[in-house]
Structure formats: C-alpha cells, structure tokens
Amino acid sequence: MSAEFELIDRITRDLSVGDDVMLSVGDDAAVLRFSGDTVVTTDLLIENVHFKRQWSSARAVGRKAVAVNVSDVEAMGARPSSVVVALAFPKDLDQEWVAEFEDGVKEECATAGVSLVGGDLSSASAIAICVTAIGDLEGRRPITRGGAKAGEVVAVKGNLGWSAAGLTVLQRGFGSPKDMVAEHLTPSVPYGQGIVASDAGATAMLDISDGLLADLGHLCERSGVGIDVDTSLLEIPDGVSRVAAATGKNPLGFVIAGGEDHALAATFRNEAVVPKGWRVVGTVNDSGAVTVDGEPWEGSAGWDHFA
Amino acid sequence: MSAEFELIDRITRDLSVGDDVMLSVGDDAAVLRFSGDTVVTTDLLIENVHFKRQWSSARAVGRKAVAVNVSDVEAMGARPSSVVVALAFPKDLDQEWVAEFEDGVKEECATAGVSLVGGDLSSASAIAICVTAIGDLEGRRPITRGGAKAGEVVAVKGNLGWSAAGLTVLQRGFGSPKDMVAEHLTPSVPYGQGIVASDAGATAMLDISDGLLADLGHLCERSGVGIDVDTSLLEIPDGVSRVAAATGKNPLGFVIAGGEDHALAATFRNEAVVPKGWRVVGTVNDSGAVTVDGEPWEGSAGWDHFA
C-alpha cells in the first residue's frame, strides 16, 4: 500500500457520519441527502498566515480549520452537515502532526455535529489546509447580509475580542490569559445558534471574522443601512482587560475591531425577539455607515490578508 | 478598498450563475437548490506538485483546477452544479497571474456548465489551489465504485495516455505533440457523460486520475471483482506513439498506466447497453485482480504523491 493510501486509510478508518450522509469517503465524491437548499462555503488555512506551528498544536489547527468554516454555514441559518478537508504538507513533516491534525478535525466535527465526508492529500512546501463546509437549510430561507432595516437592533452571540487578545499575547511570547489564547487557537463557535437566530426572525446575519465593526460594515453595505454600536452594551471580558492593560491598548479595540472571533452577528426587528443568550450591541439606522456611540471609530477596522 | 476586497471584486464582477444558484458570492456561503441528493468532492492543486508555472499558463491552471474536480462529480453520475475556488499565492506574485487564473476558472466553468459560487483568497509561500465541486443527482442513485459484477463489460470515455505523454514531453523540455501537452495542462473532461452512463445503467463508475489500471484496481477492490483489460480494444493515439518512439517507452504504458487522464471508466451489464462514444476495453471477472490480456501488468501502476 502506498504512503498516500495508507495515510487515507488511517484517517478514515473509524469515521462516524450523520444520517444525512448517503455515501462518505472512499468514492469519487460524497453523497448527502438534504431536505432543503444546500449551503456551501470554503476557507483556506495557511501555515504562518493563519497559524504558526510554534503556537498551535496540530490538533488545534485541525479544530480551527473545521470551526471557522462551519461558522459560515451557521451564519446562513442552516444546519451544518458535513465537511471535506484538503491538506497539503511537506514530505518531511512528522506523520504524527498529520495524525493529530486529523484527530482535531474529527474532534471539532463531533462538537459541531458535522460529518467528515471527504478530502484530499498532497505534498507541498508548506502546510496548506482547505476546508469546505456544507449545510442544509431544511426548508428555511437563507439569512443573508442583505435584510437589515433601519429601526432594528443588532445582537451578537459568541466571544468578541478574545481571539485578538490571545493573538497579542502570543505575539509577545506569552501564553496567558489561557482562555484568550485558547480562543485564538480554536475559536468556540456558537454551534446551533444560526438556526436559533433564523427561527427568531433574524433579518440579516453574518459570521464575525474580520472584526465586529468591519463585518457590520459588510452587513450595512449589503443591506443599505447604517449601524451604531453602543459600547455601554458591550462586555469587556476580564482577559481582554488584562491584555489591554499589559500592552497599553484600548480594551474596546479588541472587542470591536479584533478579528477571528467567529461569533455571529444578526439583526432583529426589535429587542423582544432577540434569542436568549444573544447580546444586543446596537441599532440599525439609515446613515449608511458604522458608528460607535454615534461617532466614527478612529482605530483599526479589521484584518486584510494582503495589507 | 483593501487589496483583498479589490481582488475579490475584480473576480466576481461579471459572474453568471445557473438557475440552481439561489445565492452566489458575496455572503457567508452560497445557496444551491437541488432536486436530488448533493454530491461533493474536493481537490488540491499545488505549485510544483500538480503544475509548474514554466509549463502552464495561469489560465491553463485555472481550467485544470475546475476540470479535475468536476470530473469527480461526473463520475458519480450527477449533474455538476457549482464550484468554490480557494487560492493562496505569494504576495509578490504578479496580479496578472491571478486575473488570468480566474479567467481560466471561469472559462472551464462555462465549458463544464457549472457556476463559480464562492471562494477564498490568502497569501502563502507558494501557490496552492483548492477547488470543491458540488453536483445534483436529480433523483438518480449515485454510481459508486462498488457495483460491478463478474460478466459485465468495462468501458471508457475520454482520452487515455495523452496527459502522461504530454508530461513526458514537457519533462524533456519539449512542447509537442501539442495535443498531448495541451491535454496534460488542461484535461478535456467528457462533460455530461457521467449522466449518460448512469442513464444507460452503469453499475460502477470512476474518474481515471491515477492511471487506468490503478483506478480499475480501486473499482475491483470496492466491487469485489477482477477486471481483464483487452489491449486489442485500446486505441494508441498517434501522439502517444510518437512520444513513446522518441523516448523508447512502451506506448501501451502511457495508455493503461499514465495518469491525470480524467476520463471516465464504467462497468455495464453487457456491450449492447454501452453508450455511444464509449469504448469497451475489457471484462469484469471474479479474479479479484486487474490483468492485461490475462496477465499481471509488470510496468508502473500509477501515481503516488508521496512516493
């Protein structure tokens, strides 16, 4: 048996899949049976761009690769079903790294309730991962970025600022606050909350990956609205405060302009319909811009891979 | 506008999509409306592993990335619907390369009748491409590798040996026969033939990517059968003969053990039901192994990324 097929065999030996998986790995393609429209999204994770091996265990990278993709399926208000995972790595990479990466993939799949149904392996000069996540709208309409209207409220579910605070700590060579660092290495996606928001009547929704303000900007652009974030409604987590104090930064900056949060932001007709556990953080207006307490935000606004 | 969003805008400006695309690029995920089960498959193309920039134009790489993936959807007997394309590239790569790559992606999408509905961009130390293709079974059952039975015939649709002959030429620094080289750079997938085979009653089917014998071996393993390839039924294309003569190789080796053909191989109950344009190349038996004219093949059997 060749090295490639041996590795595939090792990865796929003990896979369990959901009821909607008619055919899993081992054929030219997987087959899924959905009751509604199909949702599909893809994301790359590149070594030294999206993760560093000295910071992240292989398991954490595997978990993150699945999490950030499934988060986009959640953001459509769909039920995440499955992922396919493509991995390219140097020939001299420790095989144990690959095995642990795949363990992380499977672990996050279990947490997210999705099935690993396919993938690809290749050699490469550096590690490159591409995950595609598929979801089932189950008869629901998709919640796009385009449905928000002036007069509505904006609410968030998930951890804001934790990932950016964790990254700041790692960049300075430290490993704590541990909860902030852990959140950067593997975001804790609010699984299941996309459907909760949809069923509560969310008018628009998206995954916060570029930072709250930057992503609300995308929502405003598509919806033709403005949003004012009320900072008195935001929570500054203790870990964020500590990182901000240690680095002389504004803690608010982490929360509203961080990045890689993979929380969900959604708009709702009014506060009464916002689901339990979601935090109202602002209101929708017709200004066409994102403001913070009524003013433009002067700090950094988000993440650009080519800046 | 940031460099990343500018590039995305340029790529997505003039996209046309099929009737089954409810929501295309620009949101967290695309939404597709299928009448049957969903088929999904993913493949990596890594620079200097799957293509070399000195051999392939950016346009050819873009076309190949789509073609090799859609081929896997065809091999399930499904209607290819859509692709998502993730591209990682060095920051100093000529932006014209990226634009031409995306032109190639769109060109092959048009040829294959699929919609480009999403993607991702990232920086990286070398070019890495990941395409995921999605198809709709439209109420058909999937044609897996597992349904072949002794007594059936094996047939092929597409070009065998052309790609391997083209690669051999390129490796020696030449550029002709041009049809062989072109086939290596962008395989001409027999689009639409997966459904034709399914409707004709194909019992098993797969995409020939590792070489005819190697892939028939995969089919035999899954179906619990053997296959004998009858070389008198094979066509040795003129270009393959010329490359074989020039390099002192057995022309048959290119045809039955080449690789990256992206032709389709399928089994049918008998010769009478084999669709027009398909070439019968052998018979299914209960030997459990792939043979050539009744004997084991002594040459190389296929491609291994980690060999």
CSV table of C-alpha atoms in Angstrom, one decimal, chain B residues 3-150:
chain,number,residue,atom,x,y,z
B,3,ALA,CA,-6.2,44.8,-1.8
B,4,GLU,CA,-8.1,41.6,-0.8
B,5,PHE,CA,-11.6,43.1,-1.4
B,6,GLU,CA,-10.5,44.8,-4.6
B,7,LEU,CA,-9.3,41.4,-6.0
B,8,ILE,CA,-12.5,39.7,-4.9
B,9,ASP,CA,-14.5,42.5,-6.6
B,10,ARG,CA,-12.5,42.0,-9.8
B,11,ILE,CA,-13.0,38.3,-9.8
B,12,THR,CA,-16.7,38.4,-9.1
B,13,ARG,CA,-17.8,41.4,-11.1
B,14,ASP,CA,-19.2,39.6,-14.1
B,15,LEU,CA,-20.2,36.2,-12.8
B,16,SER,CA,-23.1,34.5,-14.4
B,17,VAL,CA,-24.7,31.6,-12.5
B,18,GLY,CA,-27.1,28.7,-13.2
B,19,ASP,CA,-30.8,28.6,-12.3
B,20,ASP,CA,-30.0,26.3,-9.4
B,21,VAL,CA,-27.9,29.0,-7.7
B,22,MET,CA,-30.1,30.9,-5.2
B,23,LEU,CA,-27.3,32.9,-3.7
B,24,SER,CA,-23.8,33.3,-5.2
B,25,VAL,CA,-20.6,35.0,-3.9
B,26,GLY,CA,-20.8,37.9,-1.5
B,27,ASP,CA,-22.3,36.3,1.6
B,28,ASP,CA,-21.0,33.9,4.2
B,29,ALA,CA,-21.9,31.0,1.9
B,30,ALA,CA,-23.6,30.2,-1.4
B,31,VAL,CA,-27.0,28.6,-1.5
B,32,LEU,CA,-27.9,26.0,-4.1
B,33,ARG,CA,-31.3,24.5,-4.9
B,34,PHE,CA,-31.1,20.8,-5.9
B,35,SER,CA,-33.8,18.4,-6.9
B,36,GLY,CA,-31.9,15.3,-5.7
B,37,ASP,CA,-29.1,14.4,-3.4
B,38,THR,CA,-26.0,16.6,-3.1
B,39,VAL,CA,-22.6,15.3,-4.4
B,40,VAL,CA,-19.4,17.0,-3.1
B,41,THR,CA,-15.7,16.4,-3.8
B,42,THR,CA,-12.5,18.5,-3.2
B,43,ASP,CA,-9.1,18.5,-4.8
B,44,LEU,CA,-5.8,20.4,-4.2
B,45,LEU,CA,-3.5,21.7,-6.9
B,46,ILE,CA,-0.1,22.6,-5.5
B,47,GLU,CA,2.5,24.5,-7.5
B,48,ASN,CA,5.5,22.3,-8.4
B,49,VAL,CA,3.5,19.2,-7.4
B,50,HIS,CA,0.5,19.4,-9.8
B,51,PHE,CA,1.6,22.1,-12.1
B,52,LYS,CA,4.7,24.2,-12.9
B,53,ARG,CA,4.4,27.8,-13.9
B,54,GLN,CA,7.1,27.4,-16.6
B,55,TRP,CA,4.8,24.8,-18.3
B,56,SER,CA,1.3,26.0,-17.6
B,57,SER,CA,-0.2,29.4,-18.2
B,58,ALA,CA,-2.3,30.7,-15.3
B,59,ARG,CA,-5.3,30.2,-17.5
B,60,ALA,CA,-4.5,26.5,-18.0
B,61,VAL,CA,-4.0,26.1,-14.2
B,62,GLY,CA,-7.4,27.7,-13.6
B,63,ARG,CA,-9.1,25.5,-16.2
B,64,LYS,CA,-7.4,22.3,-14.9
B,65,ALA,CA,-8.4,23.1,-11.3
B,66,VAL,CA,-12.0,23.2,-12.2
B,67,ALA,CA,-11.9,20.3,-14.7
B,68,VAL,CA,-10.3,17.7,-12.4
B,69,ASN,CA,-12.9,18.4,-9.7
B,70,VAL,CA,-16.0,18.4,-11.9
B,71,SER,CA,-14.7,15.1,-13.3
B,72,ASP,CA,-15.3,13.5,-9.9
B,73,VAL,CA,-18.9,14.8,-9.9
B,74,GLU,CA,-19.4,13.3,-13.4
B,75,ALA,CA,-18.0,10.0,-12.1
B,76,MET,CA,-20.9,9.8,-9.6
B,77,GLY,CA,-23.5,10.1,-12.4
B,78,ALA,CA,-24.5,13.6,-11.1
B,79,ARG,CA,-25.1,16.9,-12.8
B,80,PRO,CA,-22.2,19.2,-11.9
B,81,SER,CA,-23.7,22.4,-10.5
B,82,SER,CA,-21.1,24.6,-8.9
B,83,VAL,CA,-17.6,25.1,-7.7
B,84,VAL,CA,-15.9,27.1,-4.9
B,85,VAL,CA,-12.3,28.0,-5.6
B,86,ALA,CA,-9.7,28.8,-2.9
B,87,LEU,CA,-6.4,30.3,-4.0
B,88,ALA,CA,-3.3,31.0,-1.9
B,89,PHE,CA,-0.4,32.8,-3.5
B,90,PRO,CA,2.8,34.7,-2.7
B,91,LYS,CA,2.3,38.5,-2.0
B,92,ASP,CA,4.8,39.3,-4.8
B,93,LEU,CA,3.0,37.2,-7.4
B,94,ASP,CA,2.1,39.2,-10.5
B,95,GLN,CA,-1.6,40.2,-10.1
B,96,GLU,CA,-2.0,39.4,-13.8
B,97,TRP,CA,-1.3,35.8,-12.9
B,98,VAL,CA,-4.2,35.8,-10.5
B,99,ALA,CA,-6.5,37.5,-13.0
B,100,GLU,CA,-5.6,35.0,-15.8
B,101,PHE,CA,-6.1,32.1,-13.4
B,102,GLU,CA,-9.6,33.4,-12.6
B,103,ASP,CA,-10.3,33.8,-16.3
B,104,GLY,CA,-9.3,30.1,-16.7
B,105,VAL,CA,-11.6,29.1,-13.8
B,106,LYS,CA,-14.5,31.0,-15.4
B,107,GLU,CA,-13.8,29.6,-18.9
B,108,GLU,CA,-13.8,26.0,-17.7
B,109,CYS,CA,-16.9,26.6,-15.6
B,110,ALA,CA,-18.6,27.8,-18.7
B,111,THR,CA,-17.4,24.7,-20.6
B,112,ALA,CA,-18.5,22.4,-17.8
B,113,GLY,CA,-21.8,24.2,-17.3
B,114,VAL,CA,-21.1,24.9,-13.6
B,115,SER,CA,-21.3,28.2,-11.6
B,116,LEU,CA,-18.5,29.7,-9.6
B,117,VAL,CA,-20.3,30.5,-6.4
B,118,GLY,CA,-17.6,31.2,-3.8
B,119,GLY,CA,-14.0,31.0,-2.8
B,120,ASP,CA,-11.3,32.3,-0.5
B,121,LEU,CA,-8.0,34.1,-1.1
B,122,SER,CA,-4.9,34.1,1.1
B,123,SER,CA,-1.2,34.8,0.9
B,124,ALA,CA,1.2,31.8,1.1
B,125,SER,CA,4.8,31.0,0.2
B,126,ALA,CA,3.7,29.1,-2.9
B,127,ILE,CA,0.6,28.8,-5.0
B,128,ALA,CA,-2.0,26.4,-3.6
B,129,ILE,CA,-5.4,25.9,-5.1
B,130,CYS,CA,-8.3,24.0,-3.7
B,131,VAL,CA,-11.5,23.5,-5.6
B,132,THR,CA,-14.6,21.9,-4.3
B,133,ALA,CA,-17.2,20.8,-6.8
B,134,ILE,CA,-20.9,20.2,-6.0
B,135,GLY,CA,-23.4,18.3,-8.0
B,136,ASP,CA,-27.1,17.4,-8.1
B,137,LEU,CA,-28.1,13.7,-8.5
B,138,GLU,CA,-31.5,14.9,-9.7
B,139,GLY,CA,-33.2,11.9,-8.3
B,140,ARG,CA,-30.7,9.4,-9.7
B,141,ARG,CA,-28.9,7.0,-7.5
B,142,PRO,CA,-25.1,7.6,-7.2
B,143,ILE,CA,-22.9,5.4,-9.4
B,144,THR,CA,-20.3,4.2,-6.9
B,145,ARG,CA,-17.1,2.1,-7.4
B,146,GLY,CA,-18.9,-0.7,-5.7
B,147,GLY,CA,-21.5,-2.1,-8.1
B,148,ALA,CA,-19.5,-4.0,-10.7
B,149,LYS,CA,-20.3,-7.8,-11.2
B,150,ALA,CA,-18.4,-10.6,-13.0
